[in-house]
Coordinates of N, CA and C in Angstrom, one line a residue:
M22 N -53.5 11.5 1.7 CA -53.2 10.3 0.9 C -52.8 9.1 1.7
L23 N -52.0 9.4 2.8 CA -51.6 8.4 3.7 C -52.8 7.8 4.4
K24 N -53.8 8.6 4.8 CA -55.0 8.1 5.4 C -55.8 7.2 4.5
K25 N -55.9 7.7 3.3 CA -56.6 6.9 2.3 C -55.9 5.5 2.0
L26 N -54.6 5.5 2.0 CA -53.9 4.3 1.8 C -54.1 3.3 3.0
V27 N -54.1 3.9 4.2 CA -54.4 3.0 5.4 C -55.8 2.4 5.4
V28 N -56.7 3.3 5.0 CA -58.1 2.8 4.9 C -58.2 1.7 3.9
I29 N -57.6 1.9 2.7 CA -57.7 0.8 1.7 C -57.0 -0.4 2.2
G30 N -55.9 -0.3 2.9 CA -55.2 -1.5 3.4 C -56.1 -2.2 4.4
I31 N -56.8 -1.5 5.3 CA -57.7 -2.2 6.2 C -58.8 -2.9 5.5
V32 N -59.4 -2.2 4.6 CA -60.5 -2.8 3.8 C -60.0 -4.0 3.1
A33 N -58.8 -3.9 2.5 CA -58.3 -5.1 1.8 C -58.1 -6.3 2.7
A34 N -57.5 -6.0 3.9 CA -57.2 -7.1 4.8 C -58.4 -7.8 5.3
V35 N -59.5 -7.0 5.4 CA -60.8 -7.6 5.8 C -61.6 -8.3 4.7
A36 N -61.5 -7.6 3.5 CA -62.4 -8.0 2.5 C -61.9 -9.1 1.6
I37 N -60.6 -9.0 1.3 CA -60.0 -10.0 0.3 C -60.1 -11.4 0.7
P38 N -59.9 -11.8 2.0 CA -60.1 -13.2 2.3 C -61.5 -13.7 2.1
A39 N -62.5 -12.8 2.3 CA -63.9 -13.2 2.1 C -64.3 -13.3 0.7
V40 N -63.7 -12.5 -0.1 CA -64.2 -12.4 -1.5 C -63.1 -12.8 -2.5
K41 N -62.1 -13.5 -2.1 CA -60.9 -13.8 -3.0 C -61.3 -14.7 -4.2
N42 N -62.4 -15.4 -4.0 CA -62.8 -16.2 -5.1 C -63.9 -15.6 -5.9
M43 N -64.2 -14.3 -5.6 CA -65.3 -13.6 -6.3 C -64.7 -12.5 -7.2
K44 N -65.5 -12.1 -8.2 CA -65.1 -11.1 -9.1 C -64.8 -9.8 -8.5
V45 N -65.6 -9.4 -7.4 CA -65.3 -8.2 -6.7 C -64.0 -8.2 -6.0
G46 N -63.6 -9.4 -5.6 CA -62.2 -9.5 -5.0 C -61.1 -9.1 -6.0
S47 N -61.3 -9.6 -7.2 CA -60.4 -9.3 -8.3 C -60.3 -7.8 -8.5
Y48 N -61.5 -7.2 -8.6 CA -61.5 -5.7 -8.8 C -60.8 -5.0 -7.7
L49 N -61.1 -5.4 -6.5 CA -60.5 -4.8 -5.3 C -59.0 -4.9 -5.3
R50 N -58.5 -6.1 -5.6 CA -57.0 -6.2 -5.8 C -56.4 -5.4 -6.9
S51 N -57.2 -5.3 -8.0 CA -56.7 -4.4 -9.1 C -56.7 -3.0 -8.7
E52 N -57.7 -2.5 -7.9 CA -57.7 -1.1 -7.5 C -56.5 -0.9 -6.5
I53 N -56.2 -1.8 -5.7 CA -55.1 -1.6 -4.7 C -53.8 -1.6 -5.5
D54 N -53.6 -2.5 -6.5 CA -52.4 -2.4 -7.3 C -52.3 -1.1 -8.0
S55 N -53.4 -0.6 -8.5 CA -53.4 0.6 -9.3 C -53.0 1.8 -8.4
F56 N -53.6 1.8 -7.2 CA -53.3 2.9 -6.2 C -51.8 2.8 -5.8
Q57 N -51.3 1.6 -5.6 CA -49.9 1.5 -5.2 C -49.0 2.0 -6.3
A58 N -49.3 1.6 -7.6 CA -48.5 2.1 -8.7 C -48.6 3.6 -8.8
H59 N -49.8 4.2 -8.5 CA -49.9 5.6 -8.6 C -49.1 6.3 -7.5
V60 N -49.1 5.7 -6.3 CA -48.3 6.3 -5.2 C -46.8 6.2 -5.6
E61 N -46.4 5.1 -6.1 CA -44.9 4.9 -6.4 C -44.5 5.9 -7.6
S62 N -45.5 6.1 -8.5 CA -45.1 7.0 -9.6 C -45.0 8.5 -9.2
R63 N -45.6 8.8 -8.0 CA -45.5 10.2 -7.5 C -44.3 10.4 -6.6
I64 N -43.5 9.4 -6.4 CA -42.3 9.6 -5.6 C -41.2 10.3 -6.4
P65 N -40.7 11.4 -6.0 CA -39.7 12.1 -6.7 C -38.4 11.2 -6.9
P66 N -37.7 11.3 -8.0 CA -36.5 10.6 -8.2 C -35.4 10.8 -7.1
E67 N -35.4 12.1 -6.6 CA -34.5 12.4 -5.5 C -34.7 11.6 -4.3
R68 N -36.0 11.4 -3.9 CA -36.4 10.6 -2.8 C -36.0 9.2 -3.0
E69 N -36.1 8.7 -4.2 CA -35.8 7.3 -4.5 C -34.3 7.1 -4.4
I70 N -33.5 8.1 -4.8 CA -32.1 8.0 -4.6 C -31.7 7.9 -3.1
V71 N -32.4 8.7 -2.3 CA -32.1 8.7 -0.8 C -32.5 7.3 -0.3
R72 N -33.6 6.8 -0.7 CA -34.1 5.5 -0.3 C -33.0 4.4 -0.6
L73 N -32.6 4.4 -1.9 CA -31.6 3.4 -2.3 C -30.3 3.5 -1.5
R74 N -29.9 4.7 -1.2 CA -28.7 4.9 -0.4 C -28.9 4.3 1.0
N75 N -30.0 4.5 1.6 CA -30.3 3.9 2.9 C -30.3 2.4 2.8
E76 N -30.9 1.8 1.7 CA -30.9 0.4 1.6 C -29.5 -0.2 1.5
I77 N -28.6 0.6 0.8 CA -27.2 0.1 0.6 C -26.5 0.2 2.0
K78 N -26.9 1.2 2.8 CA -26.3 1.3 4.2 C -26.7 0.1 5.0
L79 N -27.9 -0.4 4.8 CA -28.4 -1.6 5.5 C -27.6 -2.8 5.2
L80 N -26.9 -2.8 4.0 CA -26.1 -4.0 3.7 C -25.0 -4.2 4.6
D81 N -24.6 -3.1 5.3 CA -23.5 -3.2 6.3 C -23.9 -4.2 7.4
K82 N -25.1 -4.2 7.8 CA -25.6 -5.1 8.8 C -25.4 -6.6 8.3
D83 N -25.8 -6.8 7.1 CA -25.7 -8.2 6.5 C -24.2 -8.5 6.4
I84 N -23.4 -7.6 6.0 CA -21.9 -7.8 5.9 C -21.3 -8.2 7.2
M85 N -21.7 -7.4 8.3 CA -21.2 -7.7 9.6 C -21.6 -9.0 10.1
T86 N -22.8 -9.5 9.8 CA -23.3 -10.8 10.1 C -22.3 -11.9 9.6
V87 N -22.0 -11.7 8.3 CA -21.1 -12.7 7.6 C -19.7 -12.5 8.3
V88 N -19.3 -11.3 8.6 CA -18.0 -11.1 9.2 C -17.9 -11.9 10.6
S89 N -19.0 -11.8 11.4 CA -19.0 -12.5 12.6 C -18.9 -14.0 12.4
Q90 N -19.7 -14.5 11.5 CA -19.7 -16.0 11.2 C -18.3 -16.4 10.7
L91 N -17.7 -15.6 9.9 CA -16.3 -15.9 9.3 C -15.3 -15.9 10.5
A92 N -15.4 -14.9 11.3 CA -14.4 -14.8 12.4 C -14.5 -16.1 13.3
R93 N -15.8 -16.5 13.6 CA -16.0 -17.7 14.5 C -15.4 -18.9 13.8
E94 N -15.7 -19.0 12.5 CA -15.2 -20.2 11.8 C -13.6 -20.2 11.8
R95 N -13.0 -19.1 11.6 CA -11.6 -19.1 11.6 C -11.0 -19.5 12.9
V96 N -11.6 -19.0 14.0 CA -11.1 -19.3 15.3 C -11.3 -20.8 15.6
E97 N -12.5 -21.3 15.3 CA -12.8 -22.7 15.6 C -12.0 -23.6 14.7
V98 N -11.7 -23.3 13.5 CA -10.9 -24.1 12.6 C -9.5 -24.1 13.1
A99 N -9.0 -23.0 13.6 CA -7.6 -22.9 14.1 C -7.5 -23.8 15.4
Q100 N -8.5 -23.7 16.2 CA -8.5 -24.6 17.4 C -8.6 -26.1 17.1
L101 N -9.4 -26.4 16.1 CA -9.4 -27.8 15.7 C -8.1 -28.3 15.1
R102 N -7.5 -27.4 14.3 CA -6.1 -27.8 13.8 C -5.1 -28.0 14.9
E103 N -5.2 -27.1 15.9 CA -4.2 -27.2 17.0 C -4.5 -28.5 17.8
K104 N -5.7 -28.8 18.0 CA -6.1 -30.0 18.7 C -5.7 -31.3 17.9
G105 N -5.9 -31.2 16.6 CA -5.5 -32.3 15.7 C -3.9 -32.5 15.7
D106 N -3.2 -31.3 15.6 CA -1.8 -31.4 15.6 C -1.2 -32.0 16.9
D107 N -1.8 -31.6 18.0 CA -1.4 -32.2 19.3 C -1.6 -33.7 19.4
L108 N -2.8 -34.1 18.9 CA -3.2 -35.5 19.0 C -2.3 -36.3 18.0
R109 N -2.0 -35.7 16.9 CA -1.2 -36.4 15.9 C 0.2 -36.6 16.4
A110 N 0.8 -35.6 17.1 CA 2.1 -35.8 17.7 C 2.1 -36.8 18.8
R111 N 1.0 -36.8 19.6 CA 0.9 -37.9 20.6 C 0.8 -39.3 20.0
Q112 N 0.0 -39.4 18.9 CA -0.2 -40.6 18.3 C 1.2 -41.2 17.7
S113 N 1.9 -40.2 17.1 CA 3.2 -40.6 16.6 C 4.1 -41.2 17.7
H114 N 4.1 -40.5 18.8 CA 4.9 -41.0 20.0 C 4.4 -42.3 20.5
D115 N 3.1 -42.4 20.6 CA 2.5 -43.7 21.2 C 2.8 -44.8 20.2
K116 N 2.7 -44.6 18.9 CA 3.0 -45.6 18.0 C 4.4 -46.2 18.1
E117 N 5.3 -45.3 18.2 CA 6.7 -45.7 18.3 C 6.9 -46.5 19.6
L118 N 6.2 -46.1 20.7 CA 6.3 -46.8 22.0 C 5.7 -48.2 21.9
L119 N 4.5 -48.2 21.3 CA 3.9 -49.5 21.2 C 4.7 -50.5 20.3
Q120 N 5.3 -50.0 19.2 CA 6.1 -50.8 18.4 C 7.4 -51.3 19.2
A121 N 7.9 -50.5 20.0 CA 9.1 -50.9 20.8 C 8.7 -51.9 21.8
R122 N 7.6 -51.7 22.5 CA 7.1 -52.7 23.5 C 6.7 -54.0 22.8
A123 N 6.1 -53.9 21.6 CA 5.7 -55.1 20.9 C 7.0 -56.0 20.6
A124 N 8.0 -55.3 20.1 CA 9.3 -56.0 19.8 C 9.9 -56.6 21.0
A125 N 9.9 -55.9 22.2 CA 10.4 -56.4 23.4 C 9.6 -57.6 23.9
T126 N 8.3 -57.5 23.8 CA 7.5 -58.6 24.3 C 7.6 -59.8 23.4
K127 N 7.8 -59.6 22.1 CA 7.9 -60.7 21.2 C 9.2 -61.5 21.4
N128 N 10.2 -60.8 21.8 CA 11.5 -61.4 22.0 C 11.8 -61.9 23.4
A129 N 10.8 -61.6 24.3 CA 11.0 -62.0 25.7 C 10.6 -63.5 25.9
T130 N 11.2 -64.0 27.0 CA 10.8 -65.4 27.4 C 9.9 -65.4 28.6
E131 N 10.3 -64.8 29.7 CA 9.5 -64.8 30.9 C 9.1 -63.4 31.3
H132 N 10.1 -62.5 31.2 CA 9.8 -61.1 31.7 C 10.2 -60.1 30.6
V133 N 9.5 -58.9 30.7 CA 9.6 -57.9 29.7 C 9.9 -56.6 30.5
A134 N 10.8 -55.8 30.0 CA 11.1 -54.5 30.6 C 10.4 -53.4 29.8
F135 N 9.4 -52.7 30.5 CA 8.8 -51.5 29.9 C 9.3 -50.3 30.6
G136 N 10.4 -49.7 30.1 CA 11.0 -48.6 30.8 C 11.7 -49.1 32.1
D137 N 11.3 -48.5 33.2 CA 11.8 -48.9 34.5 C 11.0 -50.1 35.1
R138 N 10.0 -50.5 34.4 CA 9.1 -51.6 35.0 C 9.5 -52.9 34.4
K139 N 9.3 -53.9 35.2 CA 9.6 -55.3 34.7 C 8.3 -56.1 34.9
L140 N 7.8 -56.5 33.7 CA 6.5 -57.2 33.7 C 6.7 -58.6 33.1
S141 N 5.7 -59.5 33.5 CA 5.7 -60.8 32.9 C 5.3 -60.7 31.5
T142 N 5.5 -61.8 30.8 CA 5.1 -61.8 29.3 C 3.6 -61.5 29.2
A143 N 2.8 -62.2 30.1 CA 1.3 -62.1 30.0 C 0.9 -60.6 30.4
E144 N 1.5 -60.0 31.4 CA 1.2 -58.7 31.7 C 1.6 -57.7 30.6
A145 N 2.7 -58.0 30.0 CA 3.2 -57.1 29.0 C 2.3 -57.1 27.8
K146 N 1.8 -58.4 27.4 CA 0.8 -58.5 26.3 C -0.5 -57.8 26.6
A147 N -1.0 -57.9 27.8 CA -2.2 -57.3 28.2 C -2.1 -55.8 28.1
E148 N -1.0 -55.2 28.6 CA -0.8 -53.8 28.6 C -0.6 -53.3 27.2
L149 N 0.1 -54.1 26.4 CA 0.3 -53.8 25.0 C -1.0 -53.7 24.2
E150 N -1.9 -54.7 24.5 CA -3.2 -54.7 23.9 C -4.0 -53.5 24.3
E151 N -4.0 -53.1 25.6 CA -4.7 -51.9 26.0 C -4.2 -50.7 25.4
G152 N -2.8 -50.6 25.2 CA -2.2 -49.5 24.5 C -2.7 -49.4 23.1
V153 N -2.7 -50.6 22.4 CA -3.2 -50.6 21.0 C -4.7 -50.1 20.9
R154 N -5.5 -50.5 21.9 CA -6.9 -50.1 21.9 C -7.0 -48.6 22.0
R155 N -6.2 -48.0 23.0 CA -6.3 -46.6 23.1 C -5.8 -45.9 21.9
F156 N -4.7 -46.4 21.3 CA -4.2 -45.8 20.1 C -5.2 -45.8 18.9
T157 N -5.9 -46.9 18.8 CA -6.9 -47.1 17.7 C -8.1 -46.1 18.0
A158 N -8.5 -45.9 19.2 CA -9.6 -45.0 19.5 C -9.1 -43.6 19.3
N159 N -7.9 -43.2 19.7 CA -7.4 -41.9 19.4 C -7.2 -41.6 17.9
Q160 N -6.9 -42.7 17.2 CA -6.8 -42.5 15.7 C -8.1 -42.2 15.1
K161 N -9.2 -42.8 15.6 CA -10.5 -42.5 15.1 C -10.9 -41.0 15.4
S162 N -10.5 -40.6 16.6 CA -10.8 -39.2 17.0 C -10.0 -38.2 16.1
L163 N -8.7 -38.6 15.8 CA -7.9 -37.8 14.9 C -8.5 -37.7 13.5
D164 N -8.9 -38.8 13.0 CA -9.6 -38.8 11.7 C -10.8 -38.0 11.7
A165 N -11.6 -38.0 12.8 CA -12.8 -37.2 12.9 C -12.4 -35.7 12.9
I166 N -11.4 -35.4 13.6 CA -10.9 -34.0 13.7 C -10.5 -33.5 12.3
D167 N -9.7 -34.3 11.6 CA -9.2 -34.0 10.3 C -10.4 -33.8 9.3
S168 N -11.4 -34.6 9.5 CA -12.6 -34.5 8.6 C -13.3 -33.2 8.9
A169 N -13.5 -32.9 10.2 CA -14.2 -31.7 10.7 C -13.4 -30.5 10.2
V170 N -12.1 -30.5 10.2 CA -11.3 -29.4 9.8 C -11.5 -29.2 8.3
S171 N -11.5 -30.3 7.5 CA -11.7 -30.2 6.1 C -13.1 -29.6 5.7
N172 N -14.1 -30.0 6.5 CA -15.5 -29.5 6.2 C -15.6 -28.0 6.7
R173 N -15.0 -27.7 7.8 CA -15.1 -26.3 8.3 C -14.3 -25.4 7.4
E174 N -13.2 -25.9 6.8 CA -12.4 -25.1 5.9 C -13.3 -24.7 4.6
K175 N -14.1 -25.7 4.2 CA -15.0 -25.4 3.1 C -16.0 -24.3 3.5
V176 N -16.6 -24.4 4.7 CA -17.5 -23.4 5.2 C -16.8 -22.1 5.3
K177 N -15.6 -22.0 5.8 CA -14.8 -20.8 5.9 C -14.6 -20.2 4.5
L178 N -14.2 -21.0 3.6 CA -13.9 -20.5 2.2 C -15.2 -20.0 1.6
G179 N -16.3 -20.6 1.9 CA -17.6 -20.1 1.3 C -18.0 -18.8 1.9
L180 N -17.7 -18.6 3.3 CA -18.0 -17.3 3.9 C -17.1 -16.2 3.4
E181 N -15.8 -16.6 3.2 CA -14.9 -15.6 2.6 C -15.3 -15.1 1.2
R182 N -15.7 -16.1 0.4 CA -16.2 -15.7 -0.9 C -17.5 -14.9 -0.8
Q183 N -18.4 -15.3 0.1 CA -19.6 -14.5 0.3 C -19.3 -13.1 0.7
L184 N -18.4 -12.9 1.6 CA -18.0 -11.6 2.1 C -17.5 -10.8 1.0
D185 N -16.6 -11.3 0.2 CA -16.0 -10.6 -0.9 C -17.0 -10.2 -1.9
A186 N -18.0 -11.1 -2.2 CA -19.0 -10.8 -3.1 C -19.9 -9.7 -2.6
M187 N -20.3 -9.7 -1.3 CA -21.1 -8.7 -0.7 C -20.4 -7.3 -0.8
K188 N -19.1 -7.3 -0.4 CA -18.4 -6.0 -0.5 C -18.3 -5.5 -1.9
N189 N -18.0 -6.4 -2.8 CA -18.0 -5.9 -4.2 C -19.3 -5.4 -4.7
Q190 N -20.4 -6.1 -4.4 CA -21.7 -5.7 -4.8 C -22.1 -4.4 -4.2
K191 N -21.7 -4.2 -2.9 CA -22.0 -2.9 -2.3 C -21.3 -1.7 -3.0
V192 N -20.0 -2.0 -3.4 CA -19.3 -1.0 -4.2 C -20.0 -0.7 -5.5
E193 N -20.4 -1.8 -6.2 CA -21.0 -1.7 -7.5 C -22.4 -0.9 -7.4
L194 N -23.1 -1.3 -6.3 CA -24.4 -0.6 -6.1 C -24.3 0.8 -5.8
T195 N -23.3 1.1 -5.0 CA -23.0 2.5 -4.6 C -22.6 3.3 -5.9
A196 N -21.8 2.7 -6.7 CA -21.4 3.4 -8.0 C -22.6 3.6 -8.9
A197 N -23.5 2.6 -8.9 CA -24.6 2.7 -9.8 C -25.5 3.8 -9.3
V198 N -25.7 3.9 -8.0 CA -26.6 5.0 -7.5 C -25.9 6.4 -7.7
D199 N -24.6 6.4 -7.5 CA -23.9 7.7 -7.8 C -24.1 8.1 -9.3
S200 N -24.0 7.1 -10.2 CA -24.2 7.4 -11.6 C -25.6 7.9 -11.9
L201 N -26.6 7.2 -11.2 CA -28.0 7.7 -11.4 C -28.2 9.1 -10.9
E202 N -27.5 9.4 -9.8 CA -27.7 10.7 -9.2 C -27.0 11.8 -10.1
A203 N -25.9 11.4 -10.7 CA -25.2 12.3 -11.7 C -26.1 12.5 -12.9
E204 N -26.7 11.5 -13.4 CA -27.6 11.6 -14.6 C -28.8 12.4 -14.2
L205 N -29.4 12.2 -13.0 CA -30.5 13.0 -12.6 C -30.2 14.5 -12.5
T206 N -29.0 14.8 -12.0 CA -28.6 16.2 -11.9 C -28.5 16.8 -13.3
A207 N -27.8 16.1 -14.2 CA -27.7 16.6 -15.6 C -29.0 16.7 -16.3
L208 N -29.9 15.8 -16.0 CA -31.2 15.9 -16.6 C -32.0 17.1 -16.1
K209 N -31.9 17.3 -14.8 CA -32.6 18.5 -14.2 C -32.1 19.8 -14.9
L210 N -30.8 19.8 -15.1 CA -30.2 21.0 -15.7 C -30.7 21.2 -17.1
Q211 N -30.7 20.1 -17.9 CA -31.2 20.1 -19.2 C -32.7 20.5 -19.3
Q212 N -33.5 20.0 -18.3 CA -34.9 20.4 -18.2 C -35.0 21.9 -18.0
M213 N -34.2 22.4 -17.1 CA -34.3 23.8 -16.7 C -33.9 24.7 -18.0
E214 N -32.8 24.3 -18.6 CA -32.4 25.0 -19.8 C -33.5 24.9 -20.9
S215 N -34.0 23.8 -21.1 CA -35.1 23.6 -22.1 C -36.3 24.4 -21.8
K216 N -36.7 24.4 -20.5 CA -37.8 25.2 -20.1 C -37.7 26.7 -20.4
Y217 N -36.5 27.2 -20.1 CA -36.3 28.6 -20.3 C -36.2 28.9 -21.8
Q218 N -35.7 28.0 -22.6 CA -35.6 28.2 -24.0 C -36.9 28.2 -24.7
T219 N -37.8 27.4 -24.2 CA -39.1 27.2 -24.9 C -40.2 28.1 -24.3
D220 N -40.0 28.6 -23.1 CA -41.1 29.4 -22.5 C -40.9 30.8 -22.9
D221 N -41.5 31.2 -24.1 CA -41.4 32.6 -24.5 C -42.1 33.6 -23.6
T222 N -43.2 33.2 -23.0 CA -43.9 34.0 -22.1 C -43.1 34.4 -20.9
R223 N -42.4 33.4 -20.3 CA -41.5 33.7 -19.2 C -40.4 34.6 -19.6
L224 N -39.7 34.3 -20.7 CA -38.6 35.2 -21.2 C -39.1 36.6 -21.4
S225 N -40.3 36.8 -22.1 CA -40.8 38.1 -22.3 C -41.0 38.8 -21.0
K226 N -41.6 38.2 -20.1 CA -41.9 38.8 -18.8 C -40.6 39.2 -18.1
I227 N -39.6 38.4 -18.2 CA -38.3 38.8 -17.6 C -37.7 40.0 -18.3
K228 N -37.8 40.0 -19.6 CA -37.3 41.2 -20.4 C -38.0 42.4 -20.0
D229 N -39.4 42.3 -19.9 CA -40.2 43.5 -19.6 C -39.8 44.0 -18.2
D230 N -39.6 43.1 -17.3 CA -39.3 43.5 -15.9 C -37.9 44.2 -15.9
I231 N -37.0 43.7 -16.7 CA -35.7 44.4 -16.7 C -35.8 45.8 -17.3
R232 N -36.6 45.9 -18.4 CA -36.8 47.2 -19.0 C -37.5 48.2 -18.0
A233 N -38.5 47.7 -17.3 CA -39.2 48.5 -16.3 C -38.2 49.0 -15.2
L234 N -37.4 48.1 -14.8 CA -36.4 48.4 -13.8 C -35.4 49.5 -14.3
K235 N -35.0 49.3 -15.5 CA -34.1 50.3 -16.1 C -34.8 51.7 -16.1
T236 N -36.0 51.7 -16.5 CA -36.8 53.0 -16.5 C -36.8 53.6 -15.1
K237 N -37.1 52.8 -14.1 CA -37.1 53.4 -12.8 C -35.8 54.0 -12.4
V238 N -34.7 53.3 -12.7 CA -33.4 53.8 -12.4 C -33.1 55.1 -13.1
A239 N -33.5 55.2 -14.4 CA -33.3 56.4 -15.2 C -34.1 57.6 -14.6
V240 N -35.3 57.3 -14.2 CA -36.2 58.4 -13.5 C -35.5 58.9 -12.3
E241 N -35.1 57.9 -11.5 CA -34.4 58.3 -10.2 C -33.2 59.2 -10.5
R242 N -32.4 58.8 -11.5 CA -31.2 59.6 -11.9 C -31.6 61.0 -12.3
E243 N -32.7 61.2 -13.1 CA -33.2 62.5 -13.5 C -33.6 63.3 -12.3
K244 N -34.3 62.6 -11.4 CA -34.8 63.3 -10.2 C -33.6 63.9 -9.4
L245 N -32.5 63.1 -9.3 CA -31.3 63.5 -8.6 C -30.7 64.7 -9.3
A246 N -30.7 64.7 -10.6 CA -30.2 65.9 -11.4 C -31.0 67.1 -11.2
L247 N -32.3 67.0 -11.0 CA -33.2 68.2 -10.9 C -33.2 68.8 -9.5
M248 N -32.8 68.0 -8.5 CA -32.8 68.5 -7.1 C -32.1 69.8 -6.8
P249 N -30.9 70.1 -7.4 CA -30.3 71.4 -7.1 C -31.1 72.6 -7.5
S250 N -31.6 72.5 -8.7 CA -32.4 73.6 -9.2 C -33.7 73.8 -8.4
V251 N -34.2 72.7 -7.9 CA -35.5 72.8 -7.2 C -35.2 73.4 -5.8
L252 N -34.1 73.1 -5.2 CA -33.8 73.6 -3.9 C -33.3 75.0 -3.9
E253 N -32.8 75.7 -5.0 CA -32.3 77.0 -5.1 C -33.5 78.0 -4.8
P254 N -33.2 79.2 -4.1 CA -34.2 80.2 -3.9 C -34.7 80.8 -5.2
A255 N -36.0 81.3 -5.1 CA -36.6 81.9 -6.3 C -35.9 83.1 -6.8
P256 N -35.5 84.1 -6.0 CA -34.8 85.3 -6.5 C -33.6 84.9 -7.3
T257 N -32.9 84.0 -6.9 CA -31.7 83.6 -7.6 C -32.0 83.1 -9.0
R258 N -33.1 82.4 -9.1 CA -33.5 81.9 -10.4 C -34.0 83.1 -11.3
A259 N -34.6 84.2 -10.7 CA -35.1 85.3 -11.4 C -33.9 86.2 -11.9
A260 N -32.9 86.3 -11.0 CA -31.7 87.0 -11.4 C -31.0 86.4 -12.5
A261 N -31.0 85.1 -12.5 CA -30.3 84.4 -13.5 C -30.9 84.6 -14.9
A262 N -32.2 85.0 -14.9 CA -32.9 85.2 -16.1 C -32.7 86.6 -16.7
K263 N -32.3 87.6 -15.8 CA -32.1 89.0 -16.3 C -30.8 89.2 -17.0
S264 N -30.7 90.3 -17.8 CA -29.5 90.7 -18.4 C -28.7 91.6 -17.5
V265 N -27.5 91.8 -17.8 CA -26.6 92.7 -16.9 C -27.2 94.1 -16.9
D266 N -27.7 94.7 -18.1 CA -28.3 96.0 -18.1 C -29.5 96.1 -17.2
D267 N -30.3 95.1 -17.3 CA -31.5 95.1 -16.4 C -31.1 95.2 -14.9
I268 N -30.1 94.4 -14.6 CA -29.6 94.4 -13.2 C -29.1 95.8 -12.8
M269 N -28.3 96.5 -13.7 CA -27.7 97.8 -13.4 C -28.6 99.0 -13.7
A270 N -29.8 98.7 -14.1 CA -30.8 99.8 -14.4 C -31.0 100.7 -13.2
P271 N -31.2 100.3 -12.0 CA -31.4 101.2 -10.9 C -30.3 102.2 -10.7
L272 N -29.1 101.9 -11.2 CA -27.9 102.8 -10.9 C -27.8 103.8 -12.1
A273 N -28.5 103.6 -13.2 CA -28.3 104.5 -14.3 C -28.9 105.9 -14.0
P274 N -28.3 107.1 -14.5 CA -28.8 108.4 -14.2 C -30.2 108.6 -14.8
K275 N -31.0 109.3 -14.0 CA -32.4 109.5 -14.5 C -32.4 110.6 -15.5
P276 N -33.2 110.6 -16.5 CA -33.3 111.7 -17.5 C -33.8 113.0 -16.9
A277 N -33.2 114.1 -17.3 CA -33.6 115.4 -16.8 C -35.1 115.7 -17.1
A278 N -35.7 116.4 -16.1 CA -37.1 116.7 -16.3 C -37.3 117.9 -17.3
K279 N -38.3 117.9 -18.1 CA -38.6 118.9 -19.0 C -39.1 120.2 -18.3
P280 N -38.6 121.4 -18.7 CA -39.1 122.6 -18.1 C -40.6 122.8 -18.4
T281 N -41.3 123.4 -17.5 CA -42.8 123.7 -17.7 C -42.9 125.0 -18.3
E282 N -43.8 125.2 -19.1 CA -44.0 126.5 -19.8 C -45.0 127.3 -18.9

């Protein structure tokens, strides 16, 4: 059958493209579909149960793919959050520093003290402007990080839901196959019982065989009962048939002889 299926597949692969717009092509496709349906109908339910279980096992590979993606998302989201938190803390510190320098520069006349440094008003304004520019650029980076975290959180949440759904579906599919297998086992038992209940010929044959076997056993039992008498010596059997008088006859006195005249 497998060889026939291969031949039909090769013929279909070669012929269908050439005749797909022709009526014979339609017939050929119909024959292939019919043969495929015939092959599938011949597959025992037990084999189909095994195939379904193997397909469910393959879901583990898909589940592990989602697990790997989710693990990567969790790590990268955590790293982005940490990077954002560090930059946010630095921005908070820089903002306070810039505000303090701005106040000092605003109130200065000729010189401004930036920590241990003493700058002219012009130098202080230039450095303050550069600090504001860096702060603004860093703030854009922080906003971008926060946006990325938000988007990646959505991806992570989607993967978590997908993983839960896949695990639940695997459990449900496994339970469904288990239920089908239980139904199939019960059905086979019912079919067996029904077969023996309706097959009078088979029942009669079994009863005849039992009766014949009982006869054989009875014959063997009778043979065993006959063996002692068969194995006893013949004189013993003859003696058992005589009376006591017959047995003692040789010892009895002989009658006196009549006198001759």
